[in-house]
Each structure stands twice: as C-alpha cells, then as structure tokens.
Amino acid sequence: MTSRILVSGGGADAAVQAARVALPLAKEIGAAVEAVLVGSAAPDADSQLVSELSRLTDKIHFFRVPESTPLTGAPLADALERAAADGAGLLVLGDHHFSREAAARVALRLGGPCSSMCEAITATGDGDIRIERSVYGGVALGAFKLEGSPAVCVLAPGVSAEVEGADAAADVVVHDLEPTAAAQALVKTGEEVLPRTVDLAGAKLVVSVGRGFVKPEDIAMAEELATLLNGELGCSRPIAEDFKWLPQERLVGLTGTSVAPDLYLALGISGQVQHLAGIKGAKVVAAVNNDPKCPMTRNADYVLVADLYKVLPALLDELRSRGNGG
Amino acid sequence: MRIIVCAKHVADSTEIRYDETSAQPVLNNVPTKISDYDRNALEAAVTIKEQHADCKVEVLMVGGAAAQKTLKEAVAMGADLGYLVEGGWEDPFNPLISARVLTRAIEEMGVPDMVFCGAYSEDGYSGVTGAAIAELLGLPYLGPVTAIDLTEEGLVGRLPQPGVAWSVGAQFPCVLGIDSAMNVPRLPTVLQTMKVKGDRLRSLSLADVGLVAANLHADLPGLRLEHFMSGAVQRKGVRLEGSPQEMVSELMARLAEEGVLA
C-alpha cells in the first residue's frame, strides 16, 4: 500500500462522498488524499465543490478534456490512470453510474482488484484493503480482502463518514488530457433537465406504497398522508416499474433511491430484499400489511397486520383531527 | 445486425435467507433464474429484433448444468441462439473475472454490433461487468441506458443521472448497460421454453474460449471472501393490536415517543 489515496467520482457529489470516506482511513495509515476531477473547463475555485474538496484533500488534480468529450466514465478512467501513474495504493470513487464504468476500466488497466457497493473500506494490518459490501440483494454483507494494488472501490449509496476537514485549501493542479478511443467514440447529442420534484434521499419522512394498493387512484390517500406529515411519497418496484403508477424517481430500494429518513412508513409493501436494502438507513420503520408473514412485517419496528384500506383512512382522520396541515 | 446479450444465472435473491448460526447465506434448494436486470437487456434486444428483420440475438451465459434450464428460458424470450460457457462462475462477486470469461466467449462467437448487459446483477449488484467487457474489447460503453434509438451506423442512448438525462451517441460496435426502467420483460410460456430445441443451444468449455480454470483467479487480482455478516438491520418488531382506529392511535403515540413525527 503506497501512501497515496485517489478520490474521485462520476459527479461532484460523488467525489466529495469519496473524500469523506477516504479521509479517516488516510489519517490512520498516514496516506495523502488527492482528488481527481475531469471537465472541459477548470472548476471555479470558489465553487462549493472545490472548496469542500480542498478542505478534505491534500491536492486536486483537474484533467481538462476537449469540450466534445461526453463526461461519462471513460474520460474519468483515463484521468485516474494518469493520476495513478505517480503511485496510488487505493482509488475510492463515490456512488455514481459513471464511477462504476471508470472503476472497471482503470482497475483492468492498472491490474488491481475492483469492487463496487462498498459500505466500509479498511486497511488490514499487512497493508491490504478490506471492504464490506452487500451480496444477494442485501440478504448478507460480505467482508472481502482485495488482493493486489491499487484497489479500486466504488462506494454504495448513502455511505458517509463524520470528518473534519482542514482549514488550509488544497492546491488545484490542471493537466491537459487527450482521452482514449473509448471516450472519444461517444458524442453527446442532447441534454434534458429532469424536473426534480422529489428529494427521497434527503427526506426526513417517507410514506411509501406497494402492491397492497389495488388501484392507482388509491395512492392519492398515501399522498395526502405524506403531505399531512411533511414527508415525501415513495414506492416499491412493482408500482414504478411494472404498473408505472408512479415515476421512477419515487422508487425506493437498490434499483431506485436509498433513503435514510427518521420515519419510513411502508403501506402494502411486501419488503423484497432489494427494497429492504434501500431503507437500511431509516431510523424507525412502521409497516402496514395484511400478510403477517411477509418480509416487511419481519423487518419493521412497528407492525400493523391489517387492511391498509381500513388503516389509512383512520390515520388520515386522526391527523386531520389534530389539524396537521403541513 | 447482431446483438449478444450477457445474462447471468443467479440464485433467486428473494428466496435466500441468512442463517445466523452458520453465518452463511443459505443457498441450498433456492431456485435459480435469469438475473432480473438481464431480462430487461434481453427484452431490449428482442424488441429490436422484432423491428429489424436482419437482426440476430444471441444469449451468452456462464454456468454449470443447472444453468442450462435458465439459458433455455432466456432463449425462449425470443433469441436465436444461446451459448453456455461451462466454467468460471465460482466467484459471483468478482465482476472482473466474469467480464474476462464473457469477453473471451464474445471474441469466440464473433464481436457483434452491440453487447447488452443488465445494468446490474441481482446477486452482486456491481454494475461493473458491462463496462469491464467494453474495456477488454476496446469499445465504448453506455450505461445504464433507459432508452435506445438506432441510427444509421450506431445508436443514441438515454443516460439519466441525478437531475439530468443525456442523449449520447455511439457507433457500432459498442457495449450497453440496460436499465430496468427501459421496459417490462416478457415472460416466456412453458410451451415456448419447451420448444427451444438443442440446435439453438451451444456449449463452450473454458478451454474453447482460451482460458484455463486454474489460472482464472491467478491471472486476475482477487476479491477474497473472508466472511459473511447479516445484511438485516435489527428492528424492534412491535406488533400493534386492536381495531384500525386503536392501532392508529397506538402507532401515533409510539412514533411521537420516538420523536420521529415532525
């Protein structure tokens, strides 16, 4: 294990996530943390990203690519490969689609092991890296030793660490990068801003609906409940993907968004393992389901084995009578 | 036009439980299936085939005897041929080894216009294999894509990210990671699966694709599994009783005690 950890990610938030998680490990083993960013124009030194990254890292390498290069995982892999040429024992990438592509490519080029969905990264006594990641859709966690160097790790969604950054700002070093063929082969032809009406990941309270709802119109009741409780509306996979009653952005679980609210209220959700994996961060889980044997009722703090069509109106009456108006 | 769809033979993760005593996930007698996300990839390929008479779809799977049934089901979704690589599946959580085996098989089958992979696998959920295949083949990768539009010499894929969706064009050949939001996969009937005869199924040994089982792990850096832990969060499991109104009152009181109601 060399004394240099590179942190990066497919997006700005991902790079910051990687830096936060890498910092405690770097302190423990006495390694420097250096960030790797890619773009066509150097980042604004005053931007929140650069200021946050510069407090968490010792140096920021910015790799400038031609404007025509779509910033997918391919140019990021090229940048990481270049940065790692000066020696690196560990590459940590924050959770993002493009991080996974970059990790695959750079691990193969550098001959290191690669794992994604990492929930914890630690150093073994003999200088190797050990990670914990979920397996079988979240049924179990596996502890794996990464054999070889550099180890390339992509973090799972929501993984973080309490860290205190330094006051001093890291230097930003700008490099010009000619992307490899795989990156140059892509052409960005359009961009659509997606309306972000939901912030499930940051919600303090989530009311979530599953297959227990028999008609799409009935979801209005859950929506009213979410409004009365100042929460967001979420759903399970069949509701978003099979029935398409709610948009993908409301999907809770490994396939959709991992949530960490104070309260997760699961209405008519059976609790498949991928769904449960996405609500691990919830402080309290309450479940309403008429099946006492479904996984959701076995993985909740408060369980109402009942017909949601009886419980939900009662819950709405109770809240309306309390004058909860949001 | 030719598409190879990589489909993973997996244990049904909804049927696996974690045994606290042995500290192991219990895989005995768990049914096996096509990894969910790969069914989306197959659906995407078969849909293109239905719209383009000259399109051939081949399914590529890695696995032992038990995977033959899974491969047949995959072919029954509408593929022309199914290939089973008999070896190299022992390490389901190391995407680089899977990618190496799949890439060698793709080279043996002939590199197609498009390689489709599910954006994730159901057991490892790595989301890395498709991109690793692209790297090994020296090809561009687009993924996870939620839509594909074919063009003259390639395609445009839709790549959603937080707050924005990009349209990105790639020329053939290329590798795509197919998102589960792209489509709803068809379910082949038992009859359709039975009708898949041996002449649509091919087997490849590791030797056929130029790999030696014993070297597979030695040649590539490993992920050595040390132990398992439960993936579940310990929850209180308090069952509330009574009429719906009583249960609701009790729930509200408990949640207020927990301090989780705004």
Coordinates of C-alpha atoms in Angstrom, one line a residue:
Chain A
M1 CA 0.0 0.0 0.0
T2 CA 1.5 3.2 -1.1
S3 CA 0.9 6.4 0.8
R4 CA -1.4 7.9 -1.7
I5 CA -5.2 7.6 -2.0
L6 CA -7.0 9.0 -5.0
V7 CA -10.6 10.0 -4.6
S8 CA -13.0 10.8 -7.5
G9 CA -16.5 10.2 -8.8
G10 CA -18.8 10.5 -11.8
G11 CA -20.3 13.7 -10.3
A12 CA -19.3 16.4 -7.9
D13 CA -21.2 15.0 -5.0
A14 CA -19.7 11.6 -5.6
A15 CA -16.2 12.9 -5.4
V16 CA -17.0 14.6 -2.1
Q17 CA -18.5 11.4 -0.8
A18 CA -15.3 9.5 -1.7
A19 CA -13.1 12.1 0.0
R20 CA -15.2 12.0 3.2
V21 CA -14.9 8.2 3.4
A22 CA -11.2 8.1 2.4
L23 CA -10.1 10.7 4.9
P24 CA -10.3 8.7 8.2
L25 CA -8.5 5.8 6.5
A26 CA -5.8 8.1 5.1
K27 CA -5.2 9.5 8.6
E28 CA -5.0 6.0 10.1
I29 CA -2.4 4.8 7.6
G30 CA -0.6 8.1 7.0
A31 CA -1.6 8.5 3.4
A32 CA -2.2 11.6 1.4
V33 CA -5.6 12.1 -0.2
E34 CA -5.7 13.6 -3.7
A35 CA -8.8 14.3 -5.7
V36 CA -9.2 13.6 -9.5
L37 CA -11.7 15.7 -11.5
V38 CA -12.4 15.8 -15.2
G39 CA -14.0 18.6 -17.2
S40 CA -13.7 20.8 -20.2
A41 CA -13.3 24.0 -18.2
A42 CA -11.3 24.3 -15.0
P43 CA -13.6 24.4 -12.0
D44 CA -14.3 27.6 -10.3
A45 CA -12.0 27.8 -7.3
D46 CA -14.8 29.5 -5.3
S47 CA -17.4 26.8 -6.1
Q48 CA -18.8 24.8 -3.2
L49 CA -17.4 21.6 -4.7
V50 CA -13.8 22.8 -4.9
S51 CA -13.9 24.5 -1.5
E52 CA -15.3 21.4 0.1
L53 CA -12.9 19.0 -1.7
S54 CA -10.0 21.3 -1.0
R55 CA -10.6 21.1 2.8
L56 CA -10.9 17.3 2.6
T57 CA -7.9 16.6 0.3
D58 CA -4.2 17.4 0.0
K59 CA -4.3 18.2 -3.7
I60 CA -6.9 18.4 -6.5
H61 CA -5.9 17.2 -10.0
F62 CA -8.1 18.7 -12.7
F63 CA -7.9 16.9 -16.0
R64 CA -9.0 19.1 -18.9
V65 CA -10.5 17.3 -21.9
P66 CA -11.9 18.6 -25.2
E67 CA -15.3 20.1 -24.9
S68 CA -16.7 17.5 -27.3
T69 CA -15.9 14.6 -24.9
P70 CA -19.0 13.4 -23.0
L71 CA -18.0 13.2 -19.3
T72 CA -19.0 9.6 -18.8
G73 CA -16.8 7.0 -17.0
A74 CA -14.4 6.7 -20.0
P75 CA -12.5 10.0 -19.7
L76 CA -12.6 9.7 -15.9
A77 CA -10.8 6.3 -16.2
D78 CA -8.2 8.0 -18.4
A79 CA -7.7 10.7 -15.8
L80 CA -7.4 8.2 -12.9
E81 CA -5.0 6.1 -14.9
R82 CA -2.8 9.2 -15.5
A83 CA -3.0 10.3 -11.8
A84 CA -2.3 6.8 -10.6
A85 CA 0.9 6.6 -12.7
D86 CA 2.6 8.6 -9.9
G87 CA 1.7 5.8 -7.5
A88 CA -1.5 5.0 -5.6
G89 CA -2.5 2.2 -3.4
L90 CA -6.2 2.8 -3.3
L91 CA -8.7 4.6 -5.6
V92 CA -12.1 5.4 -3.9
L93 CA -14.9 6.6 -6.2
G94 CA -18.2 7.9 -4.9
D95 CA -21.6 6.4 -5.8
H96 CA -22.5 7.3 -9.4
H97 CA -23.1 5.4 -12.6
F98 CA -20.1 6.8 -14.3
S99 CA -17.9 5.8 -11.3
R100 CA -18.6 2.2 -12.0
E101 CA -17.5 2.4 -15.6
A102 CA -14.4 4.3 -14.6
A103 CA -13.6 1.8 -11.9
A104 CA -13.9 -1.2 -14.3
R105 CA -11.7 0.4 -16.9
V106 CA -9.0 1.7 -14.6
A107 CA -8.8 -1.5 -12.5
L108 CA -8.2 -3.5 -15.6
R109 CA -5.6 -1.1 -16.9
L110 CA -3.7 -1.0 -13.6
G111 CA -4.2 -4.7 -12.8
G112 CA -5.9 -4.0 -9.5
P113 CA -9.0 -5.6 -7.9
C114 CA -12.3 -3.8 -8.1
S115 CA -15.4 -3.8 -6.0
S116 CA -18.5 -1.6 -6.0
M117 CA -21.3 -1.2 -3.5
C118 CA -18.6 -0.8 -0.7
E119 CA -20.1 0.1 2.6
A120 CA -16.8 0.1 4.6
I121 CA -13.2 0.3 3.5
T122 CA -10.5 -0.5 6.0
A123 CA -6.8 -1.4 5.9
T124 CA -5.6 -4.8 7.0
G125 CA -2.5 -5.0 9.2
D126 CA -0.5 -6.3 6.3
G127 CA -1.2 -3.4 4.0
D128 CA -4.1 -4.8 2.0
I129 CA -7.5 -3.3 1.7
R130 CA -10.6 -4.9 3.1
I131 CA -14.2 -3.9 2.1
E132 CA -17.7 -4.8 3.3
R133 CA -20.4 -4.9 0.6
S134 CA -23.9 -6.3 0.4
V135 CA -24.4 -9.5 -1.5
Y136 CA -27.5 -11.3 -2.8
G137 CA -29.5 -8.1 -2.9
G138 CA -28.7 -7.2 0.7
V139 CA -29.5 -10.6 2.4
A140 CA -26.0 -10.6 3.7
L141 CA -22.9 -8.4 3.9
G142 CA -19.6 -10.0 2.7
A143 CA -16.2 -9.0 4.0
F144 CA -13.7 -9.2 1.2
K145 CA -9.9 -8.8 1.1
L146 CA -8.8 -7.0 -2.1
E147 CA -5.7 -8.8 -3.4
G148 CA -3.4 -6.6 -5.5
S149 CA -2.8 -3.0 -5.9
P150 CA -4.2 -0.5 -6.4
A151 CA -7.5 -1.5 -5.0
V152 CA -10.4 0.3 -6.8
C153 CA -13.5 0.8 -4.7
V154 CA -16.9 2.3 -5.6
L155 CA -19.0 3.3 -2.6
A156 CA -22.6 2.2 -2.0
P157 CA -25.2 5.0 -2.0
G158 CA -25.5 6.9 1.3
V159 CA -22.2 5.7 2.8
S160 CA -20.5 8.6 4.6
A161 CA -18.2 9.4 7.5
E162 CA -18.1 12.2 10.1
V163 CA -14.9 14.0 9.2
E164 CA -13.4 17.4 10.0
G165 CA -11.6 18.9 7.0
A166 CA -8.5 21.1 7.3
D167 CA -8.7 24.8 7.2
A168 CA -5.9 25.0 4.6
A169 CA -7.0 24.8 1.0
A170 CA -5.5 22.1 -1.3
D171 CA -3.7 23.2 -4.5
V172 CA -5.5 22.7 -7.7
V173 CA -3.3 21.3 -10.4
V174 CA -4.6 21.5 -14.0
H175 CA -3.5 18.8 -16.5
D176 CA -4.5 18.5 -20.2
L177 CA -5.8 15.1 -21.1
E178 CA -6.2 13.5 -24.5
P179 CA -9.0 10.9 -23.9
T180 CA -8.5 7.4 -25.2
A181 CA -10.6 6.0 -28.1
A182 CA -13.4 4.6 -26.0
A183 CA -14.0 8.1 -24.6
Q184 CA -13.7 9.8 -28.0
A185 CA -16.1 7.4 -29.7
L186 CA -19.1 9.0 -27.8
V187 CA -20.9 12.1 -28.9
K188 CA -23.3 13.9 -26.6
T189 CA -26.3 14.9 -28.8
G190 CA -28.7 16.3 -26.2
E191 CA -29.4 17.0 -22.6
E192 CA -32.8 17.2 -20.8
V193 CA -33.1 18.7 -17.4
L194 CA -35.2 16.4 -15.3
P195 CA -37.7 18.1 -13.1
R196 CA -36.6 17.2 -9.6
T197 CA -39.8 17.1 -7.7
V198 CA -38.7 14.6 -5.2
D199 CA -35.9 14.5 -2.7
L200 CA -36.3 11.0 -1.4
A201 CA -32.6 10.6 -0.3
G202 CA -32.8 13.7 1.9
A203 CA -36.4 13.3 3.1
K204 CA -37.0 13.1 6.9
L205 CA -40.2 11.2 6.5
V206 CA -41.2 8.8 3.7
V207 CA -44.7 7.4 3.1
S208 CA -44.2 4.5 0.7
V209 CA -46.7 2.5 -1.3
G210 CA -46.6 -1.1 -2.6
R211 CA -48.7 -3.7 -4.3
G212 CA -51.2 -3.6 -1.5
F213 CA -52.8 -0.7 -3.4
V214 CA -55.3 -2.1 -5.9
K215 CA -56.0 1.0 -8.0
P216 CA -53.7 3.9 -9.0
E217 CA -56.3 6.4 -7.7
D218 CA -56.0 5.0 -4.2
I219 CA -52.4 6.3 -4.0
A220 CA -54.0 9.8 -3.5
M221 CA -54.7 8.7 0.1
A222 CA -51.0 8.0 0.7
E223 CA -50.1 11.2 -1.0
E224 CA -52.4 13.1 1.4
L225 CA -50.8 11.3 4.3
A226 CA -47.3 12.3 3.1
T227 CA -48.4 15.9 2.8
L228 CA -50.0 15.9 6.3
L229 CA -46.8 14.5 7.7
N230 CA -44.5 16.9 5.8
G231 CA -43.0 13.8 4.1
E232 CA -42.2 12.5 0.6
L233 CA -44.1 9.8 -1.2
G234 CA -42.1 6.8 -2.3
C235 CA -43.0 3.4 -3.7
S236 CA -41.8 -0.2 -4.3
R237 CA -40.6 -1.6 -7.6
P238 CA -43.9 -3.0 -9.0
I239 CA -45.6 0.3 -8.5
A240 CA -42.9 2.2 -10.5
E241 CA -41.7 -0.4 -13.0
D242 CA -44.5 -2.9 -13.6
F243 CA -47.6 -0.8 -13.2
K244 CA -45.9 2.6 -13.8
W245 CA -48.4 4.2 -11.4
L246 CA -45.6 6.5 -10.0
P247 CA -42.5 7.8 -11.7
Q248 CA -39.1 6.1 -11.3
E249 CA -37.8 9.0 -9.2
R250 CA -40.2 7.8 -6.4
L251 CA -38.8 4.2 -6.4
V252 CA -37.2 3.3 -3.0
G253 CA -34.6 0.5 -3.0
L254 CA -31.4 -0.7 -4.5
T255 CA -32.8 -0.2 -8.0
G256 CA -34.1 3.3 -7.2
T257 CA -33.1 5.6 -4.3
S258 CA -31.7 4.5 -0.9
V259 CA -33.4 6.5 1.8
A260 CA -32.5 7.4 5.4
P261 CA -35.5 9.2 6.9
D262 CA -36.4 9.4 10.6
L263 CA -39.6 7.5 9.8
Y264 CA -40.3 5.2 6.9
L265 CA -44.0 4.2 6.7
A266 CA -44.4 1.2 4.4
L267 CA -48.0 0.7 3.2
G268 CA -48.8 -2.5 1.5
I269 CA -45.2 -3.3 0.7
S270 CA -44.1 -6.9 0.9
G271 CA -40.5 -6.0 1.5
Q272 CA -38.4 -7.8 -1.1
V273 CA -34.7 -7.8 -0.2
Q274 CA -33.7 -5.1 -2.6
H275 CA -36.4 -2.8 -1.0
L276 CA -35.2 -3.6 2.5
A277 CA -31.6 -2.9 1.5
G278 CA -32.7 0.6 0.3
I279 CA -34.3 1.5 3.7
K280 CA -31.5 0.3 6.0
G281 CA -30.7 3.9 6.9
A282 CA -34.2 4.6 8.2
K283 CA -34.3 5.3 11.9
V284 CA -37.8 3.9 12.5
V285 CA -39.8 1.7 10.2
A286 CA -43.5 1.2 10.5
A287 CA -45.3 -1.2 8.3
V288 CA -49.0 -1.8 7.4
N289 CA -49.6 -5.1 5.7
N290 CA -52.3 -7.8 5.8
D291 CA -49.7 -10.5 5.4
P292 CA -48.2 -11.3 8.8
K293 CA -45.5 -13.4 7.1
C294 CA -44.2 -11.0 4.5
P295 CA -40.6 -9.8 4.9
M296 CA -41.7 -6.2 5.6
T297 CA -43.6 -7.2 8.8
R298 CA -40.5 -9.0 10.0
N299 CA -38.2 -6.0 9.3
A300 CA -40.1 -3.2 10.9
D301 CA -40.1 -1.5 14.3
Y302 CA -43.9 -1.1 14.4
V303 CA -46.2 -3.6 12.6
L304 CA -49.9 -3.2 11.9
V305 CA -51.1 -6.5 10.4
A306 CA -54.3 -5.1 8.9
D307 CA -56.0 -4.0 5.7
L308 CA -54.4 -0.7 4.6
Y309 CA -57.8 0.4 3.2
K310 CA -59.0 0.5 6.8
V311 CA -55.8 1.8 8.5
L312 CA -55.0 4.5 6.0
P313 CA -58.4 6.3 6.3
A314 CA -58.2 6.0 10.1
L315 CA -54.7 7.5 10.0
L316 CA -55.8 10.4 7.8
D317 CA -58.8 11.1 10.1
E318 CA -56.5 11.1 13.1
L319 CA -54.1 13.6 11.5
R320 CA -56.9 15.8 10.2
S321 CA -58.5 16.0 13.6
R322 CA -55.1 17.0 15.0
G323 CA -55.0 19.8 12.5
N324 CA -51.8 18.7 10.9
G325 CA -51.9 20.8 7.8
G326 CA -48.2 20.6 6.9
Chain B
M1 CA -27.2 -6.6 -37.2
R2 CA -26.2 -8.8 -34.3
I3 CA -26.7 -8.4 -30.6
I4 CA -25.2 -10.6 -27.8
V5 CA -27.0 -10.4 -24.5
C6 CA -25.0 -11.4 -21.5
A7 CA -27.4 -13.0 -19.0
K8 CA -26.4 -14.1 -15.5
H9 CA -27.7 -17.4 -14.0
V10 CA -28.4 -16.5 -10.3
A11 CA -30.0 -17.8 -7.2
D12 CA -33.3 -16.0 -6.6
S13 CA -32.3 -13.4 -4.1
T14 CA -35.9 -13.1 -2.7
E15 CA -35.6 -16.8 -1.6
I16 CA -32.2 -16.6 0.1
R17 CA -32.1 -16.2 3.8
Y18 CA -29.2 -15.5 6.2
D19 CA -28.5 -18.2 8.8
E20 CA -27.2 -16.6 12.0
T21 CA -25.8 -19.9 13.4
S22 CA -23.6 -20.7 10.5
A23 CA -23.1 -17.1 9.5
Q24 CA -23.8 -18.0 5.9
P25 CA -26.5 -17.1 3.3
V26 CA -28.5 -20.3 2.7
L27 CA -28.4 -21.2 -1.0
N28 CA -29.4 -24.9 -0.8
N29 CA -32.7 -25.6 -2.6
V30 CA -33.0 -21.9 -3.6
P31 CA -34.5 -21.7 -7.1
T32 CA -32.2 -20.3 -9.8
K33 CA -33.3 -17.9 -12.6
I34 CA -32.1 -15.2 -15.1
S35 CA -30.9 -12.2 -13.2
D36 CA -33.8 -9.7 -13.3
Y37 CA -31.9 -6.9 -14.9
D38 CA -30.6 -9.2 -17.7
R39 CA -34.2 -9.9 -18.6
N40 CA -34.6 -6.2 -19.3
A41 CA -31.5 -6.5 -21.5
L42 CA -33.0 -9.5 -23.3
E43 CA -36.3 -7.7 -23.8
A44 CA -34.5 -4.7 -25.3
A45 CA -32.7 -6.9 -27.8
V46 CA -35.7 -9.0 -28.7
T47 CA -37.7 -5.8 -29.3
I48 CA -35.0 -4.5 -31.7
K49 CA -35.1 -7.9 -33.5
E50 CA -38.9 -7.7 -33.9
Q51 CA -38.5 -4.3 -35.6
H52 CA -35.5 -5.3 -37.8
A53 CA -35.8 -8.5 -39.8
D54 CA -32.0 -8.7 -40.3
C55 CA -31.3 -8.7 -36.5
K56 CA -29.9 -11.8 -34.7
V57 CA -29.9 -12.1 -31.0
E58 CA -27.6 -14.4 -29.1
V59 CA -27.7 -15.1 -25.4
L60 CA -24.4 -15.7 -23.5
M61 CA -24.5 -17.3 -20.1
V62 CA -21.9 -18.7 -17.7
G63 CA -22.7 -21.7 -15.5
G64 CA -22.9 -25.4 -14.8
A65 CA -25.6 -27.9 -15.6
A66 CA -28.2 -26.1 -13.6
A67 CA -27.8 -23.0 -15.9
Q68 CA -29.0 -25.0 -19.0
K69 CA -32.6 -24.6 -17.9
T70 CA -32.0 -20.9 -17.3
L71 CA -30.4 -20.4 -20.7
K72 CA -33.3 -22.2 -22.3
E73 CA -35.7 -19.7 -20.7
A74 CA -33.6 -16.8 -21.8
V75 CA -33.6 -18.1 -25.4
A76 CA -37.4 -18.6 -25.2
M77 CA -37.8 -14.9 -24.7
G78 CA -37.0 -14.6 -28.5
A79 CA -33.3 -15.1 -29.0
D80 CA -31.9 -17.0 -32.0
L81 CA -29.2 -18.9 -30.1
G82 CA -28.0 -19.5 -26.6
Y83 CA -24.3 -20.1 -25.6
L84 CA -23.4 -21.6 -22.2
V85 CA -19.8 -21.2 -21.0
E86 CA -19.3 -24.2 -18.7
G87 CA -16.9 -22.8 -16.1
G88 CA -15.7 -19.6 -14.4
W89 CA -18.8 -18.9 -12.4
E90 CA -17.4 -19.8 -9.0
D91 CA -16.7 -16.2 -8.0
P92 CA -20.1 -14.4 -8.5
F93 CA -18.9 -11.2 -6.8
N94 CA -15.8 -10.5 -8.8
P95 CA -17.0 -8.7 -11.9
L96 CA -13.6 -8.6 -13.5
I97 CA -13.4 -12.4 -13.6
S98 CA -16.9 -12.6 -15.1
A99 CA -16.0 -9.9 -17.6
R100 CA -12.9 -11.8 -18.6
V101 CA -14.8 -15.1 -19.3
L102 CA -17.6 -13.3 -21.1
T103 CA -15.2 -11.3 -23.2
R104 CA -13.3 -14.3 -24.4
A105 CA -16.6 -16.0 -25.2
I106 CA -17.8 -13.0 -27.2
E107 CA -14.5 -13.0 -29.1
E108 CA -15.0 -16.7 -29.9
M109 CA -18.6 -16.0 -31.0
G110 CA -17.5 -13.0 -33.0
V111 CA -17.8 -9.4 -31.7
P112 CA -21.4 -8.3 -32.6
D113 CA -22.7 -4.8 -33.3
M114 CA -24.0 -4.4 -29.7
V115 CA -23.3 -6.3 -26.5
F116 CA -26.2 -5.8 -23.9
C117 CA -25.8 -6.4 -20.2
G118 CA -28.2 -5.8 -17.4
A119 CA -27.1 -2.6 -15.7
Y120 CA -26.6 -4.7 -12.5
S121 CA -26.7 -8.3 -11.5
E122 CA -29.2 -9.4 -8.9
D123 CA -26.7 -11.2 -6.6
G124 CA -23.6 -8.9 -6.7
Y125 CA -25.2 -5.7 -7.9
S126 CA -21.8 -4.5 -9.0
G127 CA -22.8 -2.6 -12.2
V128 CA -19.2 -3.1 -13.4
T129 CA -19.3 -6.1 -15.7
G130 CA -20.6 -4.4 -18.8
A131 CA -18.1 -1.6 -18.6
A132 CA -15.3 -4.1 -18.0
I133 CA -16.3 -6.1 -21.1
A134 CA -16.2 -2.8 -23.1
E135 CA -12.7 -2.1 -21.7
L136 CA -11.4 -5.6 -22.6
L137 CA -12.9 -5.4 -26.1
G138 CA -11.6 -1.8 -26.5
L139 CA -15.1 -0.5 -27.1
P140 CA -17.3 2.4 -25.9
Y141 CA -19.8 1.8 -23.1
L142 CA -23.1 3.4 -22.5
G143 CA -24.9 2.7 -19.3
P144 CA -27.2 2.5 -17.6
V145 CA -29.5 3.5 -20.5
T146 CA -33.2 3.8 -20.2
A147 CA -33.9 4.1 -24.0
I148 CA -32.1 3.3 -27.3
D149 CA -32.7 4.9 -30.7
L150 CA -30.9 3.1 -33.6
T151 CA -29.3 5.3 -36.2
E152 CA -27.6 4.6 -39.5
E153 CA -24.3 3.3 -38.1
G154 CA -24.9 3.2 -34.4
L155 CA -27.3 4.3 -31.7
V156 CA -28.3 7.1 -29.3
G157 CA -28.8 6.0 -25.7
R158 CA -30.5 7.9 -22.9
L159 CA -28.3 8.2 -19.8
P160 CA -30.2 9.5 -16.8
Q161 CA -28.3 11.0 -13.9
P162 CA -29.5 12.9 -10.9
G163 CA -31.4 15.9 -12.3
V164 CA -30.4 15.4 -15.9
A165 CA -30.7 12.9 -18.8
W166 CA -28.1 12.9 -21.5
S167 CA -28.5 11.6 -25.0
V168 CA -25.2 10.1 -26.1
G169 CA -24.4 8.6 -29.5
A170 CA -22.1 5.7 -30.1
Q171 CA -21.1 3.9 -33.3
F172 CA -21.2 0.1 -33.6
P173 CA -19.7 -2.0 -32.1
C174 CA -20.5 -0.9 -28.5
V175 CA -21.5 -2.2 -25.1
L176 CA -24.7 -1.1 -23.3
G177 CA -25.8 -1.5 -19.7
I178 CA -29.6 -1.7 -19.8
D179 CA -31.5 -0.1 -17.0
S180 CA -34.6 -1.9 -15.6
A181 CA -36.7 1.2 -16.3
M182 CA -36.3 0.7 -20.0
N183 CA -39.0 -2.0 -20.4
V184 CA -41.1 -4.7 -18.8
P185 CA -39.7 -8.0 -19.9
R186 CA -41.9 -10.6 -21.4
L187 CA -42.4 -13.9 -19.6
P188 CA -41.9 -16.9 -21.9
T189 CA -44.6 -19.6 -21.5
V190 CA -43.7 -23.1 -20.5
L191 CA -44.5 -24.2 -24.1
Q192 CA -42.2 -21.6 -25.6
T193 CA -39.4 -22.8 -23.3
M194 CA -40.1 -26.4 -24.2
K195 CA -39.9 -25.5 -27.9
V196 CA -36.3 -24.3 -27.6
K197 CA -34.5 -27.3 -29.1
G198 CA -30.9 -28.3 -28.7
D199 CA -30.0 -26.9 -32.1
R200 CA -30.5 -23.4 -30.7
L201 CA -28.2 -24.1 -27.7
R202 CA -24.4 -24.3 -27.8
S203 CA -21.8 -25.1 -25.1
L204 CA -18.4 -23.7 -24.8
S205 CA -15.8 -25.0 -22.3
L206 CA -13.3 -22.6 -20.7
A207 CA -10.7 -24.2 -23.0
D208 CA -12.9 -23.4 -26.0
V209 CA -12.6 -19.7 -25.1
G210 CA -8.9 -20.0 -24.4
L211 CA -9.0 -19.9 -20.6
V212 CA -7.6 -22.3 -18.1
A213 CA -9.8 -22.7 -15.0
A214 CA -6.8 -23.0 -12.6
N215 CA -5.3 -19.7 -13.9
L216 CA -8.5 -17.7 -13.9
H217 CA -8.0 -16.5 -10.4
A218 CA -4.2 -16.4 -10.5
D219 CA -4.2 -14.1 -13.6
L220 CA -6.6 -11.6 -12.1
P221 CA -6.5 -9.7 -8.9
G222 CA -8.9 -11.3 -6.5
L223 CA -11.7 -10.4 -4.1
R224 CA -11.1 -13.0 -1.4
L225 CA -14.3 -13.6 0.7
E226 CA -13.3 -13.7 4.3
H227 CA -16.7 -14.0 6.0
F228 CA -20.4 -13.1 5.8
M229 CA -22.5 -10.9 8.1
S230 CA -26.2 -10.4 8.3
G231 CA -27.4 -7.7 6.0
A232 CA -30.5 -7.0 8.0
V233 CA -31.0 -4.1 10.4
Q234 CA -32.2 -5.2 13.8
R235 CA -35.7 -3.7 14.2
K236 CA -38.0 -3.7 17.2
G237 CA -40.8 -5.8 15.6
V238 CA -43.5 -4.5 17.9
R239 CA -46.9 -5.8 16.7
L240 CA -49.7 -3.3 17.4
E241 CA -53.2 -4.9 18.1
G242 CA -56.8 -3.8 18.1
S243 CA -59.2 -2.1 15.7
P244 CA -57.7 0.0 12.9
Q245 CA -58.5 3.1 15.0
E246 CA -56.8 1.7 18.1
M247 CA -53.8 0.6 16.1
V248 CA -53.5 4.0 14.5
S249 CA -53.7 5.8 17.9
E250 CA -51.1 3.4 19.4
L251 CA -48.9 3.9 16.4
M252 CA -49.1 7.7 16.6
A253 CA -48.2 7.6 20.3
R254 CA -45.2 5.3 19.7
L255 CA -43.9 7.5 16.9
A256 CA -44.3 10.6 19.0
E257 CA -42.3 8.9 21.7
E258 CA -39.6 8.0 19.2
G259 CA -39.6 11.7 18.2
V260 CA -39.9 10.9 14.5
L261 CA -43.0 12.8 13.8
A262 CA -42.4 16.4 12.7

